[in-house]
PDB file of C-alpha atoms and ligand atoms in Angstrom:
ATOM      1  CA  MET Y   1     -14.156   1.901 -19.580  1.00  0.00           C
ATOM      2  CA  LYS Y   2     -13.697  -1.806 -20.209  1.00  0.00           C
ATOM      3  CA  ILE Y   3     -14.427  -4.303 -17.459  1.00  0.00           C
ATOM      4  CA  ALA Y   4     -12.861  -7.779 -17.438  1.00  0.00           C
ATOM      5  CA  ARG Y   5     -13.838 -10.550 -15.022  1.00  0.00           C
ATOM      6  CA  ASN Y   6     -11.938 -13.448 -16.625  1.00  0.00           C
ATOM      7  CA  LEU Y   7      -8.568 -13.881 -18.342  1.00  0.00           C
ATOM      8  CA  PRO Y   8      -9.845 -14.141 -21.959  1.00  0.00           C
ATOM      9  CA  ASP Y   9     -11.738 -10.849 -21.555  1.00  0.00           C
ATOM     10  CA  LEU Y  10      -8.706  -9.256 -19.903  1.00  0.00           C
ATOM     11  CA  HIS Y  11      -6.396 -10.249 -22.731  1.00  0.00           C
ATOM     12  CA  ALA Y  12      -8.883  -9.167 -25.402  1.00  0.00           C
ATOM     13  CA  ALA Y  13      -9.098  -5.738 -23.750  1.00  0.00           C
ATOM     14  CA  LEU Y  14      -5.300  -5.487 -23.415  1.00  0.00           C
ATOM     15  CA  ASP Y  15      -4.853  -6.430 -27.098  1.00  0.00           C
ATOM     16  CA  GLU Y  16      -6.920  -3.374 -27.981  1.00  0.00           C
ATOM     17  CA  LEU Y  17      -5.316  -1.021 -25.479  1.00  0.00           C
ATOM     18  CA  GLY Y  18      -1.636  -1.935 -25.802  1.00  0.00           C
ATOM     19  CA  PRO Y  19       0.833  -1.634 -22.878  1.00  0.00           C
ATOM     20  CA  VAL Y  20      -0.826  -0.163 -19.797  1.00  0.00           C
ATOM     21  CA  GLY Y  21       0.045   1.402 -16.484  1.00  0.00           C
ATOM     22  CA  LEU Y  22      -1.359  -0.834 -13.723  1.00  0.00           C
ATOM     23  CA  VAL Y  23      -2.886   0.340 -10.441  1.00  0.00           C
ATOM     24  CA  PRO Y  24      -3.412  -2.671  -8.143  1.00  0.00           C
ATOM     25  CA  THR Y  25      -6.021  -2.121  -5.402  1.00  0.00           C
ATOM     26  CA  MET Y  26      -8.260  -4.005  -2.996  1.00  0.00           C
ATOM     27  CA  GLY Y  27     -11.220  -1.734  -3.791  1.00  0.00           C
ATOM     28  CA  ALA Y  28     -13.152   0.511  -1.370  1.00  0.00           C
ATOM     29  CA  LEU Y  29     -11.544   3.268  -3.377  1.00  0.00           C
ATOM     30  CA  HIS Y  30     -10.794   6.790  -2.180  1.00  0.00           C
ATOM     31  CA  ARG Y  31      -8.816   9.794  -3.427  1.00  0.00           C
ATOM     32  CA  GLY Y  32      -5.547   8.032  -2.577  1.00  0.00           C
ATOM     33  CA  HIS Y  33      -6.263   5.280  -5.083  1.00  0.00           C
ATOM     34  CA  LEU Y  34      -7.443   7.824  -7.643  1.00  0.00           C
ATOM     35  CA  SER Y  35      -4.150   9.707  -7.334  1.00  0.00           C
ATOM     36  CA  LEU Y  36      -2.429   6.502  -8.516  1.00  0.00           C
ATOM     37  CA  VAL Y  37      -4.733   6.436 -11.559  1.00  0.00           C
ATOM     38  CA  ALA Y  38      -3.938  10.116 -12.197  1.00  0.00           C
ATOM     39  CA  ALA Y  39      -0.187   9.434 -11.965  1.00  0.00           C
ATOM     40  CA  ALA Y  40      -0.520   6.532 -14.406  1.00  0.00           C
ATOM     41  CA  ARG Y  41      -2.506   8.681 -16.831  1.00  0.00           C
ATOM     42  CA  GLN Y  42       0.083  11.445 -16.653  1.00  0.00           C
ATOM     43  CA  ALA Y  43       2.615   9.056 -18.154  1.00  0.00           C
ATOM     44  CA  GLY Y  44       0.481   9.112 -21.323  1.00  0.00           C
ATOM     45  CA  GLN Y  45      -0.482   5.439 -21.413  1.00  0.00           C
ATOM     46  CA  PRO Y  46      -3.782   3.582 -21.040  1.00  0.00           C
ATOM     47  CA  VAL Y  47      -4.525   2.761 -17.401  1.00  0.00           C
ATOM     48  CA  ALA Y  48      -5.742  -0.514 -15.939  1.00  0.00           C
ATOM     49  CA  ALA Y  49      -6.842  -0.797 -12.313  1.00  0.00           C
ATOM     50  CA  SER Y  50      -7.309  -4.122 -10.589  1.00  0.00           C
ATOM     51  CA  ILE Y  51      -9.656  -4.759  -7.684  1.00  0.00           C
ATOM     52  CA  PHE Y  52      -9.016  -7.920  -5.707  1.00  0.00           C
ATOM     53  CA  VAL Y  53      -9.242  -8.429  -1.958  1.00  0.00           C
ATOM     54  CA  ASN Y  54      -6.298 -10.781  -1.637  1.00  0.00           C
ATOM     55  CA  PRO Y  55      -6.952 -13.462   1.010  1.00  0.00           C
ATOM     56  CA  LEU Y  56      -3.279 -14.478   0.980  1.00  0.00           C
ATOM     57  CA  GLN Y  57      -2.136 -11.210   2.559  1.00  0.00           C
ATOM     58  CA  PHE Y  58      -4.526 -11.413   5.534  1.00  0.00           C
ATOM     59  CA  GLY Y  59      -3.495 -13.344   8.641  1.00  0.00           C
ATOM     60  CA  PRO Y  60      -5.929 -15.777  10.325  1.00  0.00           C
ATOM     61  CA  SER Y  61      -6.887 -13.199  12.979  1.00  0.00           C
ATOM     62  CA  GLU Y  62      -7.105 -10.270  10.551  1.00  0.00           C
ATOM     63  CA  ASP Y  63     -10.015  -8.403   9.012  1.00  0.00           C
ATOM     64  CA  LEU Y  64     -10.562 -10.204   5.664  1.00  0.00           C
ATOM     65  CA  ALA Y  65     -14.278 -10.804   6.343  1.00  0.00           C
ATOM     66  CA  ARG Y  66     -14.966  -7.202   7.297  1.00  0.00           C
ATOM     67  CA  TYR Y  67     -12.764  -5.650   4.605  1.00  0.00           C
ATOM     68  CA  PRO Y  68     -15.019  -3.055   2.908  1.00  0.00           C
ATOM     69  CA  ARG Y  69     -16.320  -3.877  -0.586  1.00  0.00           C
ATOM     70  CA  ASP Y  70     -18.173  -1.514  -2.920  1.00  0.00           C
ATOM     71  CA  GLU Y  71     -17.793  -2.638  -6.519  1.00  0.00           C
ATOM     72  CA  ALA Y  72     -20.429  -0.305  -7.996  1.00  0.00           C
ATOM     73  CA  GLY Y  73     -18.988   2.731  -6.218  1.00  0.00           C
ATOM     74  CA  ASP Y  74     -15.436   1.743  -7.197  1.00  0.00           C
ATOM     75  CA  LEU Y  75     -16.332   1.364 -10.882  1.00  0.00           C
ATOM     76  CA  ALA Y  76     -18.054   4.759 -10.933  1.00  0.00           C
ATOM     77  CA  GLN Y  77     -14.986   6.426  -9.385  1.00  0.00           C
ATOM     78  CA  LEU Y  78     -12.572   4.709 -11.776  1.00  0.00           C
ATOM     79  CA  GLU Y  79     -14.671   5.673 -14.795  1.00  0.00           C
ATOM     80  CA  GLN Y  80     -14.694   9.280 -13.658  1.00  0.00           C
ATOM     81  CA  ALA Y  81     -10.949   9.206 -13.060  1.00  0.00           C
ATOM     82  CA  GLY Y  82     -10.382   8.217 -16.691  1.00  0.00           C
ATOM     83  CA  CYS Y  83      -9.377   4.598 -16.102  1.00  0.00           C
ATOM     84  CA  ASP Y  84      -9.461   2.544 -19.344  1.00  0.00           C
ATOM     85  CA  LEU Y  85      -9.776  -0.994 -17.975  1.00  0.00           C
ATOM     86  CA  VAL Y  86     -10.779  -2.596 -14.682  1.00  0.00           C
ATOM     87  CA  TRP Y  87      -9.613  -6.114 -13.917  1.00  0.00           C
ATOM     88  CA  LEU Y  88     -11.909  -7.895 -11.425  1.00  0.00           C
ATOM     89  CA  PRO Y  89     -10.588 -11.429 -10.989  1.00  0.00           C
ATOM     90  CA  ASP Y  90     -12.244 -13.871  -8.608  1.00  0.00           C
ATOM     91  CA  VAL Y  91     -10.369 -15.995  -6.052  1.00  0.00           C
ATOM     92  CA  ALA Y  92     -10.418 -19.090  -8.319  1.00  0.00           C
ATOM     93  CA  THR Y  93      -8.716 -17.141 -11.118  1.00  0.00           C
ATOM     94  CA  MET Y  94      -5.984 -15.825  -8.824  1.00  0.00           C
ATOM     95  CA  TYR Y  95      -5.564 -19.046  -6.850  1.00  0.00           C
ATOM     96  CA  PRO Y  96      -6.708 -22.032  -8.925  1.00  0.00           C
ATOM     97  CA  PRO Y  97      -6.781 -25.249  -6.876  1.00  0.00           C
ATOM     98  CA  GLU Y  98      -3.730 -26.656  -8.667  1.00  0.00           C
ATOM     99  CA  ALA Y  99      -1.577 -23.572  -7.961  1.00  0.00           C
ATOM    100  CA  ALA Y 100       1.397 -24.571  -5.834  1.00  0.00           C
ATOM    101  CA  SER Y 101       3.789 -21.609  -5.745  1.00  0.00           C
ATOM    102  CA  THR Y 102       4.127 -18.506  -3.626  1.00  0.00           C
ATOM    103  CA  ILE Y 103       6.872 -15.920  -3.469  1.00  0.00           C
ATOM    104  CA  THR Y 104       9.187 -15.780  -0.463  1.00  0.00           C
ATOM    105  CA  VAL Y 105      10.416 -12.280   0.299  1.00  0.00           C
ATOM    106  CA  GLY Y 106      13.401 -11.362   2.470  1.00  0.00           C
ATOM    107  CA  GLY Y 107      15.316  -8.140   3.128  1.00  0.00           C
ATOM    108  CA  PRO Y 108      12.900  -5.243   3.713  1.00  0.00           C
ATOM    109  CA  ALA Y 109       9.991  -7.703   4.088  1.00  0.00           C
ATOM    110  CA  THR Y 110      11.380  -9.230   7.290  1.00  0.00           C
ATOM    111  CA  LEU Y 111      11.007  -6.116   9.464  1.00  0.00           C
ATOM    112  CA  TRP Y 112       8.133  -4.023  10.942  1.00  0.00           C
ATOM    113  CA  GLU Y 113       4.907  -5.014   9.157  1.00  0.00           C
ATOM    114  CA  GLY Y 114       6.638  -8.257   8.202  1.00  0.00           C
ATOM    115  CA  MET Y 115       7.173  -9.076  11.899  1.00  0.00           C
ATOM    116  CA  MET Y 116       3.729  -7.892  12.978  1.00  0.00           C
ATOM    117  CA  ARG Y 117       1.970  -9.739  10.160  1.00  0.00           C
ATOM    118  CA  PRO Y 118       3.787 -13.009   9.327  1.00  0.00           C
ATOM    119  CA  GLY Y 119       3.150 -14.040   5.719  1.00  0.00           C
ATOM    120  CA  HIS Y 120       1.646 -10.673   4.773  1.00  0.00           C
ATOM    121  CA  PHE Y 121       4.359  -9.560   2.348  1.00  0.00           C
ATOM    122  CA  SER Y 122       4.637 -13.010   0.809  1.00  0.00           C
ATOM    123  CA  GLY Y 123       0.911 -12.713   0.073  1.00  0.00           C
ATOM    124  CA  VAL Y 124       1.362  -9.229  -1.363  1.00  0.00           C
ATOM    125  CA  ALA Y 125       4.324 -10.253  -3.535  1.00  0.00           C
ATOM    126  CA  THR Y 126       2.510 -13.354  -4.781  1.00  0.00           C
ATOM    127  CA  VAL Y 127      -0.602 -11.483  -5.853  1.00  0.00           C
ATOM    128  CA  VAL Y 128       1.378  -8.632  -7.404  1.00  0.00           C
ATOM    129  CA  ALA Y 129       3.511 -11.102  -9.383  1.00  0.00           C
ATOM    130  CA  LYS Y 130       0.331 -12.786 -10.646  1.00  0.00           C
ATOM    131  CA  LEU Y 131      -1.171  -9.420 -11.613  1.00  0.00           C
ATOM    132  CA  PHE Y 132       2.035  -8.570 -13.488  1.00  0.00           C
ATOM    133  CA  GLY Y 133       1.810 -11.899 -15.334  1.00  0.00           C
ATOM    134  CA  GLN Y 134      -1.849 -11.382 -16.197  1.00  0.00           C
ATOM    135  CA  VAL Y 135      -1.734  -7.706 -17.185  1.00  0.00           C
ATOM    136  CA  ARG Y 136       1.916  -7.459 -18.339  1.00  0.00           C
ATOM    137  CA  PRO Y 137       1.985  -3.732 -17.520  1.00  0.00           C
ATOM    138  CA  ARG Y 138       4.686  -1.308 -18.655  1.00  0.00           C
ATOM    139  CA  ALA Y 139       4.611   0.328 -15.232  1.00  0.00           C
ATOM    140  CA  ALA Y 140       2.818  -0.225 -11.928  1.00  0.00           C
ATOM    141  CA  TYR Y 141       1.818   2.448  -9.413  1.00  0.00           C
ATOM    142  CA  PHE Y 142       1.910   2.027  -5.635  1.00  0.00           C
ATOM    143  CA  GLY Y 143       1.197   4.459  -2.786  1.00  0.00           C
ATOM    144  CA  GLU Y 144       3.958   5.715  -0.508  1.00  0.00           C
ATOM    145  CA  LYS Y 145       1.334   5.425   2.239  1.00  0.00           C
ATOM    146  CA  ASP Y 146       2.482   1.791   2.391  1.00  0.00           C
ATOM    147  CA  TRP Y 147       6.176   2.668   2.261  1.00  0.00           C
ATOM    148  CA  GLN Y 148       7.480  -0.746   3.261  1.00  0.00           C
ATOM    149  CA  GLN Y 149       5.211  -2.435   0.712  1.00  0.00           C
ATOM    150  CA  VAL Y 150       6.694  -0.319  -2.091  1.00  0.00           C
ATOM    151  CA  GLN Y 151      10.235  -1.309  -1.050  1.00  0.00           C
ATOM    152  CA  VAL Y 152       9.282  -5.002  -0.879  1.00  0.00           C
ATOM    153  CA  ILE Y 153       7.718  -4.846  -4.354  1.00  0.00           C
ATOM    154  CA  ARG Y 154      10.734  -2.961  -5.735  1.00  0.00           C
ATOM    155  CA  ARG Y 155      13.048  -5.586  -4.226  1.00  0.00           C
ATOM    156  CA  PHE Y 156      11.343  -8.663  -5.692  1.00  0.00           C
ATOM    157  CA  THR Y 157      10.705  -6.971  -9.046  1.00  0.00           C
ATOM    158  CA  THR Y 158      14.433  -6.240  -9.262  1.00  0.00           C
ATOM    159  CA  ASP Y 159      15.414  -9.668  -7.910  1.00  0.00           C
ATOM    160  CA  PHE Y 160      13.315 -11.460 -10.545  1.00  0.00           C
ATOM    161  CA  LEU Y 161      14.253  -8.985 -13.310  1.00  0.00           C
ATOM    162  CA  LEU Y 162      10.582  -8.347 -14.020  1.00  0.00           C
ATOM    163  CA  PRO Y 163      10.231  -5.845 -16.874  1.00  0.00           C
ATOM    164  CA  VAL Y 164       7.891  -3.494 -14.974  1.00  0.00           C
ATOM    165  CA  GLU Y 165       8.715   0.013 -13.797  1.00  0.00           C
ATOM    166  CA  ILE Y 166       7.619   0.469 -10.161  1.00  0.00           C
ATOM    167  CA  VAL Y 167       6.376   4.017  -9.589  1.00  0.00           C
ATOM    168  CA  PRO Y 168       5.780   5.280  -6.012  1.00  0.00           C
ATOM    169  CA  VAL Y 169       3.059   7.944  -5.594  1.00  0.00           C
ATOM    170  CA  PRO Y 170       2.938  10.411  -2.655  1.00  0.00           C
ATOM    171  CA  THR Y 171       0.423   9.868   0.158  1.00  0.00           C
ATOM    172  CA  VAL Y 172      -2.928  11.643  -0.137  1.00  0.00           C
ATOM    173  CA  ARG Y 173      -4.102  13.047   3.210  1.00  0.00           C
ATOM    174  CA  GLU Y 174      -7.141  14.634   4.777  1.00  0.00           C
ATOM    175  CA  THR Y 175      -6.691  18.350   5.535  1.00  0.00           C
ATOM    176  CA  ASP Y 176      -5.829  17.468   9.156  1.00  0.00           C
ATOM    177  CA  GLY Y 177      -2.973  15.212   8.020  1.00  0.00           C
ATOM    178  CA  LEU Y 178      -4.604  11.780   8.381  1.00  0.00           C
ATOM    179  CA  ALA Y 179      -3.522   9.519   5.490  1.00  0.00           C
ATOM    180  CA  LEU Y 180      -6.533   8.292   3.514  1.00  0.00           C
ATOM    181  CA  SER Y 181      -7.179   4.585   4.025  1.00  0.00           C
ATOM    182  CA  SER Y 182     -10.048   2.227   3.279  1.00  0.00           C
ATOM    183  CA  ARG Y 183     -10.002   1.249   6.960  1.00  0.00           C
ATOM    184  CA  ASN Y 184     -10.515   4.820   8.270  1.00  0.00           C
ATOM    185  CA  ARG Y 185     -14.280   4.260   7.939  1.00  0.00           C
ATOM    186  CA  PHE Y 186     -14.049   1.970  10.987  1.00  0.00           C
ATOM    187  CA  LEU Y 187     -12.888   4.848  13.233  1.00  0.00           C
ATOM    188  CA  THR Y 188     -15.535   6.148  15.618  1.00  0.00           C
ATOM    189  CA  PRO Y 189     -16.073   9.936  15.480  1.00  0.00           C
ATOM    190  CA  ALA Y 190     -13.925  10.328  18.619  1.00  0.00           C
ATOM    191  CA  GLU Y 191     -11.148   8.141  17.163  1.00  0.00           C
ATOM    192  CA  ARG Y 192     -11.326  10.092  13.904  1.00  0.00           C
ATOM    193  CA  GLN Y 193     -10.540  13.228  15.939  1.00  0.00           C
ATOM    194  CA  THR Y 194      -7.528  11.502  17.497  1.00  0.00           C
ATOM    195  CA  ALA Y 195      -6.169   9.840  14.345  1.00  0.00           C
ATOM    196  CA  PRO Y 196      -4.251  12.864  12.896  1.00  0.00           C
ATOM    197  CA  ALA Y 197      -1.986  12.687  15.979  1.00  0.00           C
ATOM    198  CA  LEU Y 198      -0.007   9.969  14.179  1.00  0.00           C
ATOM    199  CA  HIS Y 199       1.012  12.187  11.277  1.00  0.00           C
ATOM    200  CA  ALA Y 200       1.556  15.111  13.654  1.00  0.00           C
ATOM    201  CA  ALA Y 201       3.928  13.069  15.861  1.00  0.00           C
ATOM    202  CA  LEU Y 202       5.827  11.763  12.827  1.00  0.00           C
ATOM    203  CA  THR Y 203       6.167  15.234  11.329  1.00  0.00           C
ATOM    204  CA  ARG Y 204       7.459  16.707  14.595  1.00  0.00           C
ATOM    205  CA  ALA Y 205       9.956  13.871  15.077  1.00  0.00           C
ATOM    206  CA  ALA Y 206      11.154  14.124  11.457  1.00  0.00           C
ATOM    207  CA  SER Y 207      11.784  17.804  11.850  1.00  0.00           C
ATOM    208  CA  ALA Y 208      13.568  17.307  15.213  1.00  0.00           C
ATOM    209  CA  ILE Y 209      15.811  14.560  13.804  1.00  0.00           C
ATOM    210  CA  GLY Y 210      16.396  16.553  10.618  1.00  0.00           C
ATOM    211  CA  SER Y 211      17.621  19.490  12.685  1.00  0.00           C
ATOM    212  CA  GLY Y 212      20.062  17.338  14.629  1.00  0.00           C
ATOM    213  CA  ASP Y 213      18.180  16.148  17.742  1.00  0.00           C
ATOM    214  CA  ALA Y 214      19.090  12.705  19.106  1.00  0.00           C
ATOM    215  CA  VAL Y 215      17.230   9.974  17.226  1.00  0.00           C
ATOM    216  CA  ALA Y 216      16.345   7.773  20.225  1.00  0.00           C
ATOM    217  CA  THR Y 217      14.994  10.707  22.240  1.00  0.00           C
ATOM    218  CA  SER Y 218      12.962  12.044  19.314  1.00  0.00           C
ATOM    219  CA  LEU Y 219      11.419   8.619  18.708  1.00  0.00           C
ATOM    220  CA  ASP Y 220      10.587   8.250  22.427  1.00  0.00           C
ATOM    221  CA  VAL Y 221       8.922  11.660  22.494  1.00  0.00           C
ATOM    222  CA  ALA Y 222       6.837  10.764  19.433  1.00  0.00           C
ATOM    223  CA  LYS Y 223       5.767   7.433  20.960  1.00  0.00           C
ATOM    224  CA  GLN Y 224       4.749   9.186  24.179  1.00  0.00           C
ATOM    225  CA  GLU Y 225       2.702  11.649  22.115  1.00  0.00           C
ATOM    226  CA  LEU Y 226       0.846   8.746  20.512  1.00  0.00           C
ATOM    227  CA  ILE Y 227       0.185   7.084  23.865  1.00  0.00           C
ATOM    228  CA  ALA Y 228      -0.989  10.398  25.344  1.00  0.00           C
ATOM    229  CA  ALA Y 229      -3.412  10.755  22.411  1.00  0.00           C
ATOM    230  CA  GLY Y 230      -4.876   7.316  23.180  1.00  0.00           C
ATOM    231  CA  MET Y 231      -3.064   5.184  20.587  1.00  0.00           C
ATOM    232  CA  ALA Y 232      -1.047   2.018  21.079  1.00  0.00           C
ATOM    233  CA  PRO Y 233       2.079   2.239  18.896  1.00  0.00           C
ATOM    234  CA  ASP Y 234       3.255  -1.062  17.373  1.00  0.00           C
ATOM    235  CA  TYR Y 235       6.443   0.590  16.157  1.00  0.00           C
ATOM    236  CA  LEU Y 236       7.818   4.023  15.352  1.00  0.00           C
ATOM    237  CA  ALA Y 237      11.271   3.961  13.801  1.00  0.00           C
ATOM    238  CA  LEU Y 238      13.849   5.789  11.729  1.00  0.00           C
ATOM    239  CA  VAL Y 239      14.820   3.449   8.904  1.00  0.00           C
ATOM    240  CA  GLY Y 240      16.888   3.314   5.746  1.00  0.00           C
ATOM    241  CA  ALA Y 241      14.449   4.367   3.024  1.00  0.00           C
ATOM    242  CA  GLU Y 242      15.036   1.259   0.873  1.00  0.00           C
ATOM    243  CA  THR Y 243      16.306  -1.402   3.270  1.00  0.00           C
ATOM    244  CA  LEU Y 244      13.924  -0.535   6.131  1.00  0.00           C
ATOM    245  CA  GLU Y 245      16.772  -1.290   8.563  1.00  0.00           C
ATOM    246  CA  PRO Y 246      16.647   0.766  11.764  1.00  0.00           C
ATOM    247  CA  LEU Y 247      19.020   3.738  11.881  1.00  0.00           C
ATOM    248  CA  GLU Y 248      20.535   5.011  15.109  1.00  0.00           C
ATOM    249  CA  ARG Y 249      21.720   8.192  13.428  1.00  0.00           C
ATOM    250  CA  LEU Y 250      20.547  10.106  10.383  1.00  0.00           C
ATOM    251  CA  THR Y 251      23.195   8.950   7.931  1.00  0.00           C
ATOM    252  CA  ARG Y 252      21.513   8.277   4.581  1.00  0.00           C
ATOM    253  CA  PRO Y 253      18.149   8.586   2.790  1.00  0.00           C
ATOM    254  CA  ALA Y 254      15.827   7.850   5.668  1.00  0.00           C
ATOM    255  CA  ARG Y 255      12.152   7.478   6.437  1.00  0.00           C
ATOM    256  CA  LEU Y 256      10.212   7.669   9.674  1.00  0.00           C
ATOM    257  CA  ILE Y 257       7.649   4.881   9.714  1.00  0.00           C
ATOM    258  CA  ALA Y 258       4.974   4.030  12.253  1.00  0.00           C
ATOM    259  CA  ALA Y 259       2.019   1.793  12.954  1.00  0.00           C
ATOM    260  CA  ALA Y 260      -0.355   2.417  15.831  1.00  0.00           C
ATOM    261  CA  ARG Y 261      -3.600   0.867  16.958  1.00  0.00           C
ATOM    262  CA  LEU Y 262      -6.568   3.110  17.583  1.00  0.00           C
ATOM    263  CA  GLY Y 263      -9.717   1.279  18.648  1.00  0.00           C
ATOM    264  CA  SER Y 264     -10.243  -1.526  16.120  1.00  0.00           C
ATOM    265  CA  VAL Y 265      -8.094   0.110  13.428  1.00  0.00           C
ATOM    266  CA  ARG Y 266      -4.349  -0.113  12.772  1.00  0.00           C
ATOM    267  CA  LEU Y 267      -3.099   3.154  11.333  1.00  0.00           C
ATOM    268  CA  LEU Y 268       0.056   3.190   9.185  1.00  0.00           C
ATOM    269  CA  ASP Y 269       1.967   6.264   8.158  1.00  0.00           C
ATOM    270  CA  ASN Y 270       5.436   7.476   7.220  1.00  0.00           C
ATOM    271  CA  VAL Y 271       7.241  10.698   6.370  1.00  0.00           C
ATOM    272  CA  PRO Y 272      10.609  11.580   4.824  1.00  0.00           C
ATOM    273  CA  VAL Y 273      13.452  12.860   7.001  1.00  0.00           C
ATOM    274  CA  ASP Y 274      15.599  15.502   5.316  1.00  0.00           C
TER     275      ASP Y 274
HETATM  276  P1  AMP U 301      -5.163  -0.960  -1.000  1.00  0.00           P
HETATM  277  O1  AMP U 301      -6.457  -0.944  -1.760  1.00  0.00           O
HETATM  278  O2  AMP U 301      -5.266  -0.486   0.407  1.00  0.00           O
HETATM  279  O3  AMP U 301      -4.401  -2.255  -1.158  1.00  0.00           O
HETATM  280  O4  AMP U 301      -4.259   0.130  -1.708  1.00  0.00           O
HETATM  281  C1  AMP U 301      -4.019   0.078  -3.078  1.00  0.00           C
HETATM  282  C2  AMP U 301      -2.936   1.060  -3.426  1.00  0.00           C
HETATM  283  O5  AMP U 301      -3.356   2.381  -3.064  1.00  0.00           O
HETATM  284  C3  AMP U 301      -1.633   0.785  -2.670  1.00  0.00           C
HETATM  285  O6  AMP U 301      -0.544   1.004  -3.558  1.00  0.00           O
HETATM  286  C4  AMP U 301      -1.685   1.815  -1.576  1.00  0.00           C
HETATM  287  O7  AMP U 301      -0.389   2.180  -1.105  1.00  0.00           O
HETATM  288  C5  AMP U 301      -2.339   2.975  -2.290  1.00  0.00           C
HETATM  289  N1  AMP U 301      -2.898   3.926  -1.322  1.00  0.00           N
HETATM  290  C6  AMP U 301      -3.717   3.628  -0.277  1.00  0.00           C
HETATM  291  N2  AMP U 301      -3.981   4.744   0.425  1.00  0.00           N
HETATM  292  C7  AMP U 301      -3.300   5.755  -0.173  1.00  0.00           C
HETATM  293  C8  AMP U 301      -3.152   7.153   0.092  1.00  0.00           C
HETATM  294  N3  AMP U 301      -3.746   7.747   1.131  1.00  0.00           N
HETATM  295  N4  AMP U 301      -2.378   7.882  -0.746  1.00  0.00           N
HETATM  296  C9  AMP U 301      -1.755   7.298  -1.809  1.00  0.00           C
HETATM  297  N5  AMP U 301      -1.860   5.987  -2.110  1.00  0.00           N
HETATM  298  C10 AMP U 301      -2.613   5.226  -1.305  1.00  0.00           C
END
């Protein structure tokens, strides 16, 4: 597995490998990230993963300083997963002092996480656009765990006619339903017991709405379930799968999305509604 820490090394490695599938990450890797590598490999192309904790997507009061970092562990996991190249840029490479442009995102970026975390999706889009420019991947792989993020990336990739295929990959979960996340390590043992309640509430509400129950009532019931479990929901909504706009009735491809605070951790999850 090749490792590049600067642009000349990255481009030398890419010249040897040819067009790659790119898996952008912030490190602290788990089986969710590795499923993206597996999906990229399945397409029969060399795979590059990037590890960069992107300061631009963290708000001033967010957890940038405590974001987990484990480069040695990450590299070992990527090697074992069959990754061909790891791109490890530093902050000065991604954001040189003279850089003066960021990407403004509208549409699906303005709702939910976009309202809770002003500037977050602009930071995500900016770093992803830079990674696309650096790596020039054929395709890029993103987890459905961050459903809204995938739609935002799809939107700006389409809007700017970027020649990259965006491939969503299903969420990897613990056996009790909790979506894997680098931040789950901050749950206390008691909170870890409670955390699967988010996926359970979403699954129940999706099945109720899918079988014709009233949307508003089903969402209220799910929120009450979260509160009863000890979580503080930020939002729980039925939305258009691509636009993220709230739906009052199940009328088109839809997704149930939620964010809830549990202790010091914000849990995000989403499920389809059929
Ligand atoms: P992060 O390192 O948290 O920025 O995540 C990097 C990529 O891994 C993003 O595309 C995430 O959506 C994806 N990802 C994170 N957790 C999971 C999971 N449990 N299942 C599938 N993909 C995931």
